[in-house]
XYZ file of C-alpha atoms in Angstrom:
457
model
C 0.188 -0.079 -0.413
C 1.375 3.897 -1.076
C -0.113 7.337 1.149
C 0.378 10.794 -0.564
C -0.622 12.568 2.068
C -1.037 16.791 0.789
C 1.104 18.789 3.248
C -0.387 22.104 1.660
C -3.017 23.552 -0.343
C -6.547 22.444 -0.455
C -6.542 18.737 0.290
C -3.505 20.104 3.689
C -3.466 17.033 6.197
C -5.290 14.223 3.500
C -4.070 10.658 2.919
C -4.986 9.365 0.560
C -3.972 5.153 -0.029
C -3.012 3.704 -3.547
C -3.270 -0.085 -4.375
C -1.651 -1.696 -7.455
C -2.586 0.371 -10.052
C -2.486 4.004 -12.220
C -4.313 7.183 -10.706
C -4.270 10.332 -12.687
C -3.514 13.304 -10.564
C -5.367 17.233 -11.783
C -8.036 19.134 -11.025
C -10.277 17.340 -14.286
C -12.925 15.261 -11.737
C -12.451 12.011 -13.420
C -8.758 11.556 -12.363
C -8.088 9.334 -9.041
C -6.558 12.212 -7.209
C -7.954 15.243 -7.746
C -6.587 18.235 -6.783
C -9.009 21.606 -7.238
C -6.010 23.909 -6.367
C -4.828 26.895 -8.578
C -1.771 25.609 -11.379
C -2.084 21.942 -11.195
C -3.507 20.443 -14.729
C -6.183 19.108 -15.457
C -4.449 15.681 -16.042
C -1.173 16.524 -14.543
C 0.377 13.543 -13.116
C 0.465 9.371 -13.420
C 1.277 7.876 -10.303
C 2.015 3.834 -11.221
C 1.508 1.471 -8.077
C 3.053 -1.735 -9.121
C 2.274 -5.202 -7.433
C 6.048 -5.772 -6.195
C 5.080 -1.907 -4.249
C 7.572 -0.600 -6.655
C 6.232 3.329 -7.442
C 6.655 5.048 -10.153
C 6.206 9.156 -11.705
C 5.004 10.576 -14.925
C 4.424 14.138 -16.001
C 1.779 13.941 -18.367
C 2.963 17.260 -20.055
C 1.408 19.726 -17.134
C 1.985 23.268 -17.439
C 3.602 24.052 -13.836
C 5.647 20.930 -13.684
C 5.464 17.559 -11.551
C 8.790 17.400 -8.972
C 10.331 15.123 -7.405
C 12.856 16.082 -4.868
C 12.864 19.747 -5.498
C 13.598 18.550 -9.329
C 11.239 19.175 -12.045
C 10.907 15.557 -13.596
C 10.091 14.490 -17.384
C 8.634 11.373 -18.040
C 8.695 8.891 -16.491
C 10.592 8.431 -12.938
C 10.735 5.346 -10.090
C 11.088 6.676 -6.172
C 11.285 5.741 -3.022
C 9.630 5.482 0.548
C 8.896 9.572 1.290
C 9.484 11.008 -1.214
C 8.554 14.233 -1.655
C 6.525 15.421 -4.810
C 4.378 18.823 -6.030
C 2.106 19.284 -8.425
C 2.672 22.725 -9.656
C 2.618 24.489 -6.103
C 0.987 21.420 -4.722
C 3.482 19.623 -1.760
C 2.793 16.247 -1.238
C 4.768 13.010 0.428
C 4.700 10.187 -0.277
C 4.808 7.017 1.548
C 5.327 2.978 1.219
C 4.563 0.550 3.452
C 6.897 -2.550 3.661
C 8.723 0.276 1.370
C 11.245 -2.194 -1.385
C 14.082 -0.726 -3.001
C 13.779 1.198 -5.083
C 15.770 0.983 -8.404
C 14.765 -2.051 -11.047
C 11.148 -2.634 -12.971
C 8.649 -1.006 -12.024
C 4.870 -1.436 -13.506
C 6.445 2.385 -15.783
C 9.804 1.555 -17.645
C 11.877 4.430 -15.715
C 13.445 7.030 -17.658
C 16.970 5.921 -18.143
C 19.618 7.578 -16.428
C 17.632 8.582 -13.935
C 18.167 6.177 -11.192
C 20.884 7.468 -9.180
C 22.426 5.456 -6.218
C 21.474 6.965 -2.700
C 25.516 7.869 -1.926
C 25.206 9.565 -4.537
C 22.517 11.954 -3.410
C 24.712 12.365 -0.103
C 27.425 13.662 -3.030
C 25.506 16.388 -4.499
C 24.379 17.452 -1.091
C 27.359 17.984 0.226
C 28.644 19.480 -3.718
C 25.488 22.229 -2.639
C 23.984 20.055 -5.863
C 20.296 20.645 -3.884
C 16.751 22.242 -5.063
C 16.762 24.479 -2.083
C 13.021 25.964 -1.541
C 11.991 22.109 -1.100
C 15.126 20.891 1.709
C 13.967 19.783 4.566
C 15.062 20.731 7.935
C 17.661 18.615 8.999
C 15.200 15.895 11.248
C 13.433 14.790 8.826
C 14.516 11.595 6.559
C 15.697 12.174 3.284
C 13.790 10.518 -0.420
C 14.211 7.049 -0.748
C 14.191 8.356 -4.261
C 16.023 7.281 -7.241
C 18.145 4.432 -4.910
C 19.713 2.140 -6.222
C 19.442 -1.661 -5.106
C 23.403 -2.741 -4.586
C 23.263 -0.078 -2.119
C 19.502 -0.189 -1.055
C 19.907 -0.893 3.158
C 23.773 -0.603 3.567
C 23.839 2.406 6.144
C 24.796 5.734 4.442
C 28.387 7.376 6.031
C 28.146 10.287 8.301
C 28.406 14.015 5.481
C 32.101 15.322 5.947
C 31.283 18.889 6.694
C 31.412 21.235 3.721
C 34.771 23.704 4.219
C 35.276 26.882 4.766
C 36.742 27.793 1.310
C 34.346 24.816 -0.644
C 31.282 27.534 1.623
C 32.726 30.565 0.149
C 32.953 29.005 -3.239
C 29.332 27.582 -3.338
C 28.255 31.154 -2.270
C 30.636 33.028 -4.864
C 29.068 30.750 -7.893
C 25.210 31.135 -6.625
C 24.903 34.272 -6.222
C 24.338 36.982 -8.685
C 23.002 40.217 -9.668
C 19.156 41.162 -10.786
C 18.691 44.186 -12.874
C 16.077 46.097 -13.887
C 16.295 49.125 -15.832
C 15.611 51.114 -12.489
C 17.731 49.599 -10.646
C 20.123 46.376 -9.341
C 20.117 43.287 -6.363
C 20.666 40.688 -5.381
C 19.623 37.002 -6.045
C 20.407 33.490 -5.509
C 19.487 30.586 -7.522
C 17.697 28.219 -5.314
C 16.923 25.104 -8.105
C 17.350 24.444 -11.650
C 14.414 23.770 -14.069
C 16.381 22.614 -17.174
C 19.288 23.376 -17.089
C 17.794 26.829 -16.947
C 18.570 28.463 -13.026
C 15.194 29.926 -11.115
C 16.331 32.564 -9.111
C 15.340 34.123 -5.570
C 15.496 37.777 -5.228
C 12.648 40.801 -3.827
C 10.110 41.651 -5.362
C 11.299 45.385 -4.553
C 14.392 44.357 -7.165
C 11.958 43.240 -9.510
C 9.802 46.258 -9.762
C 6.429 45.495 -12.169
C 9.506 44.102 -14.606
C 7.917 41.572 -16.048
C 11.526 40.198 -17.814
C 14.952 41.393 -15.531
C 19.059 40.223 -16.480
C 20.957 38.297 -14.622
C 24.926 38.570 -13.642
C 28.211 38.337 -11.772
C 31.443 39.136 -12.044
C 31.634 36.640 -13.864
C 28.845 35.639 -15.821
C 27.612 38.166 -18.625
C 24.523 39.697 -18.354
C 21.794 37.430 -19.322
C 17.644 37.950 -18.792
C 15.948 36.072 -16.956
C 11.847 36.120 -17.553
C 9.932 36.743 -13.409
C 7.608 33.721 -12.723
C 6.214 34.859 -9.895
C 6.101 37.986 -7.514
C 4.357 38.285 -3.696
C 4.717 42.175 -3.183
C 2.918 41.575 0.345
C 6.010 38.805 1.061
C 8.442 41.437 -0.608
C 9.902 38.080 -2.465
C 10.226 37.721 -6.048
C 11.609 34.383 -8.539
C 12.845 34.452 -10.645
C 13.721 32.473 -14.159
C 16.590 32.567 -16.478
C 15.850 32.593 -20.081
C 19.121 30.387 -21.263
C 21.573 27.310 -19.782
C 23.900 28.419 -17.771
C 25.530 26.660 -15.317
C 25.392 28.018 -11.859
C 24.851 26.646 -8.110
C 22.246 26.467 -6.109
C 21.978 26.886 -2.768
C 19.606 25.365 0.259
C 17.871 26.338 2.659
C 18.161 25.457 5.858
C 16.185 25.186 9.403
C 15.447 28.125 10.588
C 17.680 30.205 12.147
C 18.455 30.335 16.149
C 20.015 33.040 17.279
C 23.888 33.345 17.833
C 23.498 31.809 14.187
C 26.936 33.278 11.989
C 26.036 33.986 8.748
C 27.442 35.556 5.809
C 25.340 37.992 3.962
C 25.802 37.959 -0.669
C 25.567 40.412 -3.175
C 26.287 42.975 -5.540
C 25.949 45.624 -2.390
C 27.979 47.981 -5.082
C 31.730 48.937 -6.391
C 33.605 51.262 -5.153
C 37.537 51.048 -5.087
C 37.629 48.133 -7.817
C 35.821 46.291 -11.099
C 34.035 43.067 -8.762
C 30.878 43.500 -7.315
C 30.355 40.662 -5.230
C 30.438 40.947 -1.899
C 30.896 38.630 1.795
C 29.563 40.793 5.199
C 30.031 38.808 8.331
C 27.137 38.330 10.515
C 25.079 37.285 13.810
C 20.983 37.057 14.375
C 20.409 38.970 16.737
C 16.805 38.329 16.024
C 14.310 35.819 15.237
C 10.649 35.717 14.282
C 10.027 39.253 14.311
C 7.505 41.112 12.051
C 7.617 44.585 10.355
C 5.934 47.110 8.433
C 8.559 48.812 5.998
C 8.032 50.754 3.590
C 10.573 50.699 0.151
C 9.914 52.391 -3.301
C 6.477 52.422 -3.921
C 6.137 49.098 -2.193
C 4.466 48.988 1.290
C 5.588 45.063 2.503
C 3.577 43.841 5.882
C 7.137 41.525 6.997
C 6.801 38.071 8.798
C 9.926 35.843 9.940
C 12.128 38.360 9.599
C 16.096 37.404 11.222
C 17.669 40.080 12.664
C 21.632 40.768 11.321
C 23.566 42.198 13.631
C 25.385 43.272 10.341
C 26.052 44.974 6.674
C 23.351 44.642 4.265
C 23.429 47.515 2.162
C 20.295 48.259 -0.539
C 22.302 46.591 -3.478
C 22.136 43.355 -1.373
C 18.637 43.308 -1.414
C 17.426 39.310 -2.314
C 20.678 37.576 -1.939
C 21.020 34.856 0.149
C 22.023 34.672 4.808
C 23.998 31.681 4.997
C 24.760 29.912 7.863
C 28.460 29.723 8.277
C 28.706 25.889 9.394
C 27.111 24.507 6.179
C 26.959 27.071 3.623
C 22.617 26.783 3.675
C 20.689 29.675 3.527
C 18.570 30.460 6.437
C 17.136 34.205 5.309
C 16.969 36.356 2.051
C 18.691 40.072 2.860
C 15.931 42.534 2.841
C 16.617 46.160 4.319
C 18.956 47.528 6.185
C 18.012 49.788 9.929
C 17.018 53.324 8.908
C 19.294 54.602 11.431
C 22.840 54.973 9.458
C 25.294 54.241 12.210
C 23.804 50.785 12.999
C 24.963 47.740 11.276
C 21.437 46.521 11.470
C 18.710 44.574 8.825
C 16.987 42.151 8.147
C 16.387 39.481 6.312
C 12.728 37.476 5.500
C 13.809 33.962 7.440
C 13.754 30.185 5.603
C 9.742 29.322 7.278
C 8.417 32.088 5.059
C 10.255 31.222 2.528
C 9.227 27.603 2.485
C 6.004 28.868 2.747
C 5.886 30.632 0.157
C 8.411 30.005 -2.910
C 7.254 26.310 -4.151
C 3.530 29.233 -5.602
C 6.532 32.471 -6.804
C 7.821 29.017 -8.604
C 5.220 27.641 -10.212
C 4.158 31.156 -11.361
C 1.606 32.689 -8.358
C 1.961 36.080 -8.207
C 0.244 38.307 -5.562
C -0.326 42.195 -6.571
C -0.603 43.315 -2.488
C 0.082 46.080 -2.952
C -2.774 47.163 -5.381
C -3.646 50.766 -3.596
C -1.818 52.884 -1.419
C -3.541 54.691 0.784
C -2.843 57.573 3.741
C -4.730 55.985 7.179
C -3.248 58.483 9.119
C -5.688 61.347 9.258
C -8.943 61.660 11.186
C -10.966 60.931 8.810
C -12.666 57.467 8.119
C -12.077 57.193 5.040
C -8.695 57.732 3.743
C -6.947 59.444 0.954
C -6.316 56.703 -2.045
C -2.330 58.643 -3.203
C -0.740 55.406 -5.327
C -2.708 52.592 -7.375
C -0.092 50.179 -8.971
C -2.898 47.198 -9.920
C -3.378 47.478 -13.952
C -7.074 46.572 -12.874
C -8.040 48.947 -10.381
C -6.388 51.411 -12.997
C -9.089 49.948 -15.931
C -12.181 49.668 -13.770
C -10.954 53.946 -13.063
C -9.203 54.227 -9.616
C -7.022 56.820 -9.403
C -3.682 58.371 -8.013
C -4.878 61.967 -7.212
C -6.012 62.324 -3.788
C -9.783 63.165 -4.618
C -11.072 59.862 -4.011
C -11.006 56.987 -1.272
C -11.043 53.871 0.236
C -14.405 52.722 1.635
C -13.339 49.047 2.082
C -11.134 45.995 1.450
C -13.093 42.868 1.529
C -16.644 43.864 1.599
C -14.790 45.240 5.265
C -15.378 48.611 5.884
C -12.623 51.187 6.780
C -12.280 49.970 10.550
C -9.870 50.347 12.113
C -10.197 48.324 14.674
C -12.156 46.115 12.448
C -8.117 44.661 12.014
C -6.276 42.720 14.742
C -3.673 45.109 14.200
C -5.372 48.133 12.655
C -5.731 47.915 8.267
C -2.206 49.401 7.959
C -1.386 48.245 4.362
C -3.582 46.811 2.706
C -1.643 43.276 2.952
C -2.878 43.137 6.051
C -6.256 42.627 4.757
C -5.577 40.272 1.735
C -5.055 36.440 1.609
C -2.385 34.057 2.962
C -0.228 33.203 -0.028
C 0.582 29.458 0.181
C -2.602 28.101 1.683
C -3.813 27.202 -2.002
C -6.726 28.936 -2.537
C -8.077 31.065 -4.918
C -9.545 33.720 -3.414
C -11.578 36.864 -5.120
C -10.406 40.092 -3.060
C -13.088 43.238 -3.668
C -11.631 47.586 -3.529
C -14.560 49.381 -2.513
C -13.449 53.754 -3.612
C -15.556 56.711 -3.489
C -15.103 59.020 -6.604
C -15.667 62.713 -5.185
C -19.006 63.328 -6.206
C -20.027 60.108 -4.298
C -20.025 57.858 -6.163
C -18.015 54.101 -4.820
C -16.773 51.278 -7.175
C -16.256 48.435 -6.289
C -13.295 46.488 -8.386
C -12.444 43.024 -7.795
C -9.105 41.601 -8.262
C -8.458 37.654 -7.805
C -5.483 36.217 -5.854
């Protein structure tokens, strides 16, 4: 018996038992495993369970991909116990009762070259070649996917920790500069999609761009397409249009106070031609929440890590790396307002794990939508900025003559929200819950007429 357990999305917490046979996973009503989440194709993937307990997964030409242990697959893959699957942005774990060693012949023919020895998986992990957004916590067992029968059951040697030189080389080769027509920041490679690096950065680095340029001291500029942006989380994911040879980083378990970190990125060059820099820092606090303004973006940050170290504007989007193993504990995002204080803030690992799979699968949340001034005594604040094309087309303007009346049916009232409505982010659906929601903005025009504009998230 095989157990498919969904860990997020509409089926979060559900476990489905699969006996021998073929099971289609998708949104359509005729799918044996119906997954209603956005981003899942009608017939997304097939799971074949053999009579001997061996399991194969086949991508059926899905739009947003089928992933095994963080790697996007093509064709059919033979997988093992505790394999981490992802259908678009919807994650699941496949457990095999009385699991037989993966390898050999299953119900479907595995693609040649995809059966990799378990010891090779460990070796690749030591080299940092692991897809990061789906990386597991230190105390979670690794999947037996694509393990070789000859090595199955053999005790794994204790991994040798990477050296300082290996960590520094990995950070250098996995960190890039991300540039638009209006500015630049940093980013880091979280995965590789058929040879094309998938890169994490900040939403305020990407801005309104649909494409950016990535480069480094050793890499000429290349175009990258924006896959997904969450303005409220200030995170974005882009994918290089070309195949490039770059290293990948792994998301670690949440940081702890006192952890020593590297701050990697491209804060700007002053005295030499190299832009990449690495600074030392230490985690000063974890779990903070904060409302922060950057350019035209207002983000409602959660799971922040505070760093005693230098985070300059060009570092935005770059990785905060554990010095002991080179894994990502946060995304450098902004520095303290006091110019004399060498402190900065990054988005922590737990939030990265929750959001990045959705952004990589093409989900965007235009959380800013509009800006408003709620500092006055008037119950309906003035609208002073409109970034949503949907609102603009409906006639919402930023000339100051219109007022925000309600968000999603709730009239503007500081007492209606837990901490007062400080930004549109406070009223939006949570990214990562697997649900599609419509939020309605109600705006009063100068002549008193009301505009009610729905935006799908």
